[in-house]
Short mmCIF file of C-alpha atoms in Angstrom, two decimals:
data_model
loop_
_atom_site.label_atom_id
_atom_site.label_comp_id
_atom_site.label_asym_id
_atom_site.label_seq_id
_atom_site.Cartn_x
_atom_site.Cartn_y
_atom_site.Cartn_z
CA UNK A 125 -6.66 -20.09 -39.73
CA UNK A 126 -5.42 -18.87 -36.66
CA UNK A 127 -6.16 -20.61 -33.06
CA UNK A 128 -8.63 -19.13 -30.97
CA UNK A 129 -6.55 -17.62 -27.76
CA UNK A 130 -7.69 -15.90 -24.47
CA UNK A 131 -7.15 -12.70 -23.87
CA UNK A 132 -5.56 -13.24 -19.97
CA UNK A 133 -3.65 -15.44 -18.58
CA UNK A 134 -3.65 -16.91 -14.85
CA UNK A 135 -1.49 -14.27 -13.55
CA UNK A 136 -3.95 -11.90 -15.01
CA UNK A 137 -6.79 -12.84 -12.51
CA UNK A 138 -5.17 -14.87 -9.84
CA UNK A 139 -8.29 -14.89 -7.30
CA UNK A 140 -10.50 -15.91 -10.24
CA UNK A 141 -8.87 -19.08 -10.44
CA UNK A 142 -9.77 -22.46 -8.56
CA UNK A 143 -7.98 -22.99 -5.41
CA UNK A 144 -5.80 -25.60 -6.82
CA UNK A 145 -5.30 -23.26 -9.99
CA UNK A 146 -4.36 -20.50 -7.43
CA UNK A 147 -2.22 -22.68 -5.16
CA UNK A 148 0.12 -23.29 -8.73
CA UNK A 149 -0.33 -19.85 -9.66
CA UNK A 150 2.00 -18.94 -5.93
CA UNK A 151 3.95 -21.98 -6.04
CA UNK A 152 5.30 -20.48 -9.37
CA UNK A 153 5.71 -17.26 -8.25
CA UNK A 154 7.56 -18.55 -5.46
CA UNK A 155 9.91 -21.37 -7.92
CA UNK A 156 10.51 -18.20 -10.30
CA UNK A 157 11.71 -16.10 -7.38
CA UNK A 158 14.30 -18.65 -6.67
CA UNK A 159 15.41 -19.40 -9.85
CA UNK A 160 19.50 -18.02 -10.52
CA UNK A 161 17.97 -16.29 -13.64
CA UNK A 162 15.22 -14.36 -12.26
CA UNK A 163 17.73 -13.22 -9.56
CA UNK A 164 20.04 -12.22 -11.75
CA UNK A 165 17.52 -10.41 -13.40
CA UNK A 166 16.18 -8.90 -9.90
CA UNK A 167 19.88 -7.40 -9.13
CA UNK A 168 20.12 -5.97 -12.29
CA UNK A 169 16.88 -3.72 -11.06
CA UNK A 170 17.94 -3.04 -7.41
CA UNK A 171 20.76 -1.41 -9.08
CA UNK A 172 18.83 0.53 -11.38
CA UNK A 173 16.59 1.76 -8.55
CA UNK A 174 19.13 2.81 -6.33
CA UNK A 175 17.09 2.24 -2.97
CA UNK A 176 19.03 4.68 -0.43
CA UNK A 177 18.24 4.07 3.62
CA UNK A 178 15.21 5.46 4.92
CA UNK A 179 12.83 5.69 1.64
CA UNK A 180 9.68 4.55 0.78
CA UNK A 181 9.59 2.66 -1.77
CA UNK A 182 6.39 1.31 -3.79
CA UNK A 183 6.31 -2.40 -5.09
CA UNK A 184 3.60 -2.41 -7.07
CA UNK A 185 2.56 -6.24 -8.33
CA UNK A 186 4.52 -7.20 -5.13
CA UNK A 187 2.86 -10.93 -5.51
CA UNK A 188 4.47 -13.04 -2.44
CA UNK A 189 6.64 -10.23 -1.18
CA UNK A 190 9.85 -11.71 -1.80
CA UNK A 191 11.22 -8.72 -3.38
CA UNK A 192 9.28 -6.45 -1.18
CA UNK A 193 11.24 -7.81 1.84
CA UNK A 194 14.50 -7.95 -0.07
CA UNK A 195 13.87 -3.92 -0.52
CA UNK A 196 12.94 -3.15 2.72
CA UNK A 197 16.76 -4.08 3.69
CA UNK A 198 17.82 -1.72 0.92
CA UNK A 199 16.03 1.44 2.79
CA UNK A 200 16.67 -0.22 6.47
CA UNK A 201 14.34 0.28 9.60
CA UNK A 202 13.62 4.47 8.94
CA UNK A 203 12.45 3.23 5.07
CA UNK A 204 9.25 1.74 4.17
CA UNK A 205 8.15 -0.52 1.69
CA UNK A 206 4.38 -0.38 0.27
CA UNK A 207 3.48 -4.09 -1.51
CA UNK A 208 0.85 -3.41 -3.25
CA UNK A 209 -1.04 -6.41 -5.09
CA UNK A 210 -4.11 -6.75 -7.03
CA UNK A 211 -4.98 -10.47 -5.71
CA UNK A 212 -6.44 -10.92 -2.34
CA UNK A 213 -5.34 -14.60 -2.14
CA UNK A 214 -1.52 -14.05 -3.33
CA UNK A 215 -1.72 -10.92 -0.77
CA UNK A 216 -3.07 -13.07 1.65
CA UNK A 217 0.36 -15.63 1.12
CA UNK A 218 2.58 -12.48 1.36
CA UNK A 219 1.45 -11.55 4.73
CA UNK A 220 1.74 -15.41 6.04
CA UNK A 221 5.26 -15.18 5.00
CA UNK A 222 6.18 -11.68 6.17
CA UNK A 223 9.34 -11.08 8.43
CA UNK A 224 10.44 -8.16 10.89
CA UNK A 225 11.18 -6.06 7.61
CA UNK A 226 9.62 -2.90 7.42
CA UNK A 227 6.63 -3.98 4.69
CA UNK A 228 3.17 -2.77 4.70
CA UNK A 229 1.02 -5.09 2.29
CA UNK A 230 -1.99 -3.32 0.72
CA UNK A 231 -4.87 -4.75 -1.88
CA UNK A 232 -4.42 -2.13 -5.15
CA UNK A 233 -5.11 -1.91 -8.87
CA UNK A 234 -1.96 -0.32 -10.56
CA UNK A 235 -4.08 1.46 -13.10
CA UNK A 236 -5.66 3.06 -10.14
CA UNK A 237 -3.49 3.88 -7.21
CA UNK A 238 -5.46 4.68 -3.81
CA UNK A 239 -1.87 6.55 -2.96
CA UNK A 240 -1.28 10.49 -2.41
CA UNK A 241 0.45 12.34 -5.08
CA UNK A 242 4.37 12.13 -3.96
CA UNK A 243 4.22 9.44 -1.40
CA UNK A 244 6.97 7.22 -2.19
CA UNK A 245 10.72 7.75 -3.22
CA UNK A 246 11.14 5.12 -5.78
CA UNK A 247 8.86 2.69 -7.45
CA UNK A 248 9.59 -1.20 -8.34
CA UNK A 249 7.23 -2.66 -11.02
CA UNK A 250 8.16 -6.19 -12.52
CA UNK A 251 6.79 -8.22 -14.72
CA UNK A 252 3.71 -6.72 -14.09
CA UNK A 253 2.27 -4.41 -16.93
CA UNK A 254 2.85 -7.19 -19.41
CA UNK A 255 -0.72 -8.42 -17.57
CA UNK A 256 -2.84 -5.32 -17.47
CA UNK A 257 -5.18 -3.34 -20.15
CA UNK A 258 -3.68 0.13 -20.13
CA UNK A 259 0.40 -0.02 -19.23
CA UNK A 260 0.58 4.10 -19.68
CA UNK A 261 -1.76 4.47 -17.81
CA UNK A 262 -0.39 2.39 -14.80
CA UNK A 263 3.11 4.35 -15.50
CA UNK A 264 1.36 7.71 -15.19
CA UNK A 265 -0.25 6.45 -11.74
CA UNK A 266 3.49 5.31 -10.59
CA UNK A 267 5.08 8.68 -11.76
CA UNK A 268 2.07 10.59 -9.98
CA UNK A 269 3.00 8.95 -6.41
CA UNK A 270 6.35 9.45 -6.71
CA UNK A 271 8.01 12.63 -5.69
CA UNK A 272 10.19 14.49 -8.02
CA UNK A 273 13.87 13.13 -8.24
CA UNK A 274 12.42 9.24 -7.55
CA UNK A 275 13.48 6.16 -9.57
CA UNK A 276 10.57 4.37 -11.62
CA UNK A 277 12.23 0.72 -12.32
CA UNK A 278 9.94 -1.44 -14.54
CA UNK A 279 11.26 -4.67 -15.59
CA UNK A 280 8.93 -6.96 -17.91
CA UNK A 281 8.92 -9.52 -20.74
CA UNK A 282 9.72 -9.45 -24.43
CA UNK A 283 7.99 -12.72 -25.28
CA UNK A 284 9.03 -12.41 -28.99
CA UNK A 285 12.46 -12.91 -27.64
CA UNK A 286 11.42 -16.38 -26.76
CA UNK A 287 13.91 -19.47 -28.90
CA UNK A 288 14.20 -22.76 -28.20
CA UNK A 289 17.61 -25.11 -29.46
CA UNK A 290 17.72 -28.64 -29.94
CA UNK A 291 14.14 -28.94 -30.67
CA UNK A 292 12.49 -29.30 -34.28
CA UNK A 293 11.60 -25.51 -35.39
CA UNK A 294 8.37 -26.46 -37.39
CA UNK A 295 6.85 -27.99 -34.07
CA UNK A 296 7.99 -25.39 -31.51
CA UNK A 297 6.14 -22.96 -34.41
CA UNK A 298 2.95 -24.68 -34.44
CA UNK A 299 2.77 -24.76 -31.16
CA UNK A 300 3.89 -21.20 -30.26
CA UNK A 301 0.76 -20.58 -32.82
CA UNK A 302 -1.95 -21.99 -29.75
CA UNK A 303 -0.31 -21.42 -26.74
CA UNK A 304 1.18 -18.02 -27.10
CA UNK A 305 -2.56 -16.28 -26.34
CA UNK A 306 -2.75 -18.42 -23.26
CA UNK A 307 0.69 -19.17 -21.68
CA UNK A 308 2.10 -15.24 -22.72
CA UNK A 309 -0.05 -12.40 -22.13
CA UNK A 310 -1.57 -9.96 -25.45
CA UNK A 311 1.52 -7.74 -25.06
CA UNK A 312 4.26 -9.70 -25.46
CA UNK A 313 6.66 -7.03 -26.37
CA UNK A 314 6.22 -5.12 -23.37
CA UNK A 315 9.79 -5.40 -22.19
CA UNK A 316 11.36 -3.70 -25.31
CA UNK A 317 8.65 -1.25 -25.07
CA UNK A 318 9.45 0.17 -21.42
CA UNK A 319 12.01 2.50 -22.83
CA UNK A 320 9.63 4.20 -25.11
CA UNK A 321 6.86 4.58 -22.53
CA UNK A 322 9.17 6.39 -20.04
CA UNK A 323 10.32 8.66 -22.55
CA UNK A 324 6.77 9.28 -23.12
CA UNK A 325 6.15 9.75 -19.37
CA UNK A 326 8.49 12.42 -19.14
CA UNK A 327 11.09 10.18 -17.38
CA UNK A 328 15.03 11.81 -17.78
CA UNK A 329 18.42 9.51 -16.72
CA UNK A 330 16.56 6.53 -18.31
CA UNK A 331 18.49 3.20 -18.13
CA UNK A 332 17.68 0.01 -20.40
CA UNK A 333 18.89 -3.00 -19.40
CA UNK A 334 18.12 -6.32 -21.52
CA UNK A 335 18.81 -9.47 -19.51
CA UNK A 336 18.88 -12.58 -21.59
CA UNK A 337 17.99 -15.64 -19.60
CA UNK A 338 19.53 -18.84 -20.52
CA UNK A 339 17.98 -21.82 -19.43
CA UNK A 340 20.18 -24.92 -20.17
CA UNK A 341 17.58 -27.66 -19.18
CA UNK A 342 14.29 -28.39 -19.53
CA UNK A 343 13.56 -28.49 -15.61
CA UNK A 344 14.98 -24.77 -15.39
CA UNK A 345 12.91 -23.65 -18.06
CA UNK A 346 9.73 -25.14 -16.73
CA UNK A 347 10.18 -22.97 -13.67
CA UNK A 348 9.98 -20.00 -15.91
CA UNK A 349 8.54 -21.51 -19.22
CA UNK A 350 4.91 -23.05 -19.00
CA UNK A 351 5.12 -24.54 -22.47
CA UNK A 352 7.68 -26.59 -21.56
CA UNK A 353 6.72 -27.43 -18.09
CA UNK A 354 4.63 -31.04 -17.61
CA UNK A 355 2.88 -30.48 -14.70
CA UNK A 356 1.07 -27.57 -16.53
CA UNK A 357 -2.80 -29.81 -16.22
CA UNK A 358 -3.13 -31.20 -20.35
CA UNK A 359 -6.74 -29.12 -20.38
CA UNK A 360 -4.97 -25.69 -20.22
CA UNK A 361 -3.03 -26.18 -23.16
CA UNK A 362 -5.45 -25.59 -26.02
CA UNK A 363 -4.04 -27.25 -28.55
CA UNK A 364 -4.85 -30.13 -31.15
CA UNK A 365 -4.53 -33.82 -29.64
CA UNK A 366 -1.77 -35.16 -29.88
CA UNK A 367 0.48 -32.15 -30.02
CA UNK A 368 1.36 -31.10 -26.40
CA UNK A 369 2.41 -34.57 -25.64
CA UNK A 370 5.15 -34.52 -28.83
CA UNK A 371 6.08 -31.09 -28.36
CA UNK A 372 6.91 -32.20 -24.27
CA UNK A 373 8.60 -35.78 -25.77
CA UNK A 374 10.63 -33.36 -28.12
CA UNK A 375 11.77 -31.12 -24.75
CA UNK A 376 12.54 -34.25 -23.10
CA UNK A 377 14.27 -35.72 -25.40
CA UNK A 378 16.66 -32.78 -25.83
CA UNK A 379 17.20 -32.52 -22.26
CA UNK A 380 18.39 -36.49 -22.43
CA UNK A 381 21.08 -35.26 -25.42
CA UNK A 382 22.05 -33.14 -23.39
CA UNK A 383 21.46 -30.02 -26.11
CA UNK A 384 18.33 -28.59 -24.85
CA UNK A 385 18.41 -24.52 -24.60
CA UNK A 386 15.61 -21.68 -24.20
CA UNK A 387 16.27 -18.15 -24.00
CA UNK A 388 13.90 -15.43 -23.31
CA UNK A 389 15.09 -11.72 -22.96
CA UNK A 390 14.01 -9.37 -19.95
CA UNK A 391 14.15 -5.73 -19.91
CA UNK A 392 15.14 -3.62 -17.04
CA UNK A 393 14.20 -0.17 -17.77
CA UNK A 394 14.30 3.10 -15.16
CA UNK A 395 14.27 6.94 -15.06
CA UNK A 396 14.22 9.70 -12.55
CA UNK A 397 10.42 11.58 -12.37
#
């Protein structure tokens, strides 16, 4: 018999969460944003967007606002960047951290834009749709504010992708059976999907980018990787006793060899509207 799993994770409902809960919730955000993967992953999109100086650009699920910030030097003091997030609290952090850039931060469901037909040059969406109900119908909101000849760059997760090294398969399989409805959200193979739904959009000059991230230790893949991070609290794990605790003395024990690996592949997909 198959686990029982919920249907969303944390990111799904950030200001539902306790306040500690909500406090991880950014420091992750802010750890992944940081991380040499995630960057790498990041500049892959910037240059599938292709910002240009004085646009407005759209980051919708702009969570702390790093990126949003990052853009706003791509378009320069004429542009305009629009973070748009769905959590009051994470918004909230955003605007605590904002700098000089040219970023307006705005409270927004993505399925439901409260944004003019044609507003905004170019559109950043990352990892992101992965979390909501209806994905085409947040891509037909994006396409519908942004004008004709603007870049749509979604970048997301193909959980599927997800392989470990160094660890015993049958454990990392039982334990991929509980946690994967509550560390991964329902769609995991959004990433590889992207391409598909643009095509479906209408999208032309589409670009598909798959980024495998390599994470040589266990305390880089933790910042990306809750199954294999230890300060994720014990009650959140849903599993059987016993079996986080020798799944985590597996992960550190490979990490100690020295032959610890996890790889996880993320797609950076655009088009031109």
């Amino acid at each position: 018999m198959e686990p029982a799993q919920k249907e969303r994770t944390p990111f799904s409902d950030i200001d539902g969460l306790t306040a500690p809960m909500s406090e991880m919730v950014l420091a992750a955000l802010t750890e992944m944003g940081r991380h040499p993967e995630i960057r790498r992953v990041r500049r892959a999109g910037v240059d599938a967007l292709r910002p240009a100086l004085g646009t407005r650009l759209l980051d919708a699920g702009s969570g702390s606002g790093e990126v949003a910030r990052r853009l706003a030097g791509e378009v320069g003091p004429r542009g305009e960047v629009i973070a748009l997030d769905c959590s009051a609290a994470i918004t909230a952090a955003a605007v605590s951290r904002h700098d000089d850039s040219n970023v307006r931060y705005v409270l927004g469901d993505v399925c439901d834009l409260d944004l003019p037909d044609d507003c905004v040059d170019g559109v950043w969406c990352e990892r992101v749709l992965q979390h909501v109900d209806d994905a085409d119908r947040a891509i037909g909101e994006l396409r519908r504010v942004t004008r004709p000849g603007g870049r749509l760059c979604l970048i997301d997760t193909d959980w599927d992708s997800l392989a470990f090294d160094g660890m015993p398969p049958r454990l990392w399989n039982t334990v991929w059976r509980y946690v994967r409805g509550h560390f991964t959200p329902p769609q995991r193979d959004m990433g590889r999907t992207l391409r598909r739904r643009l095509v479906a959009a209408g999208l032309s000059s589409l670009t598909a980018t798959p980024v495998t991230c390599l994470f040589g230790s266990p305390e880089s893949a933790a910042v990306v990787l809750p199954m294999v991070n230890p300060r994720v609290p014990a009650d959140t794990w849903q599993t059987p006793p016993g079996l986080r605790e020798e799944w985590l003395a597996c992960v550190e024990a490979a990490g100690a060899r020295g032959d610890f690996l996890a790889v996880l592949t993320i797609w950076v997909v655009a088009g031109t509207v």
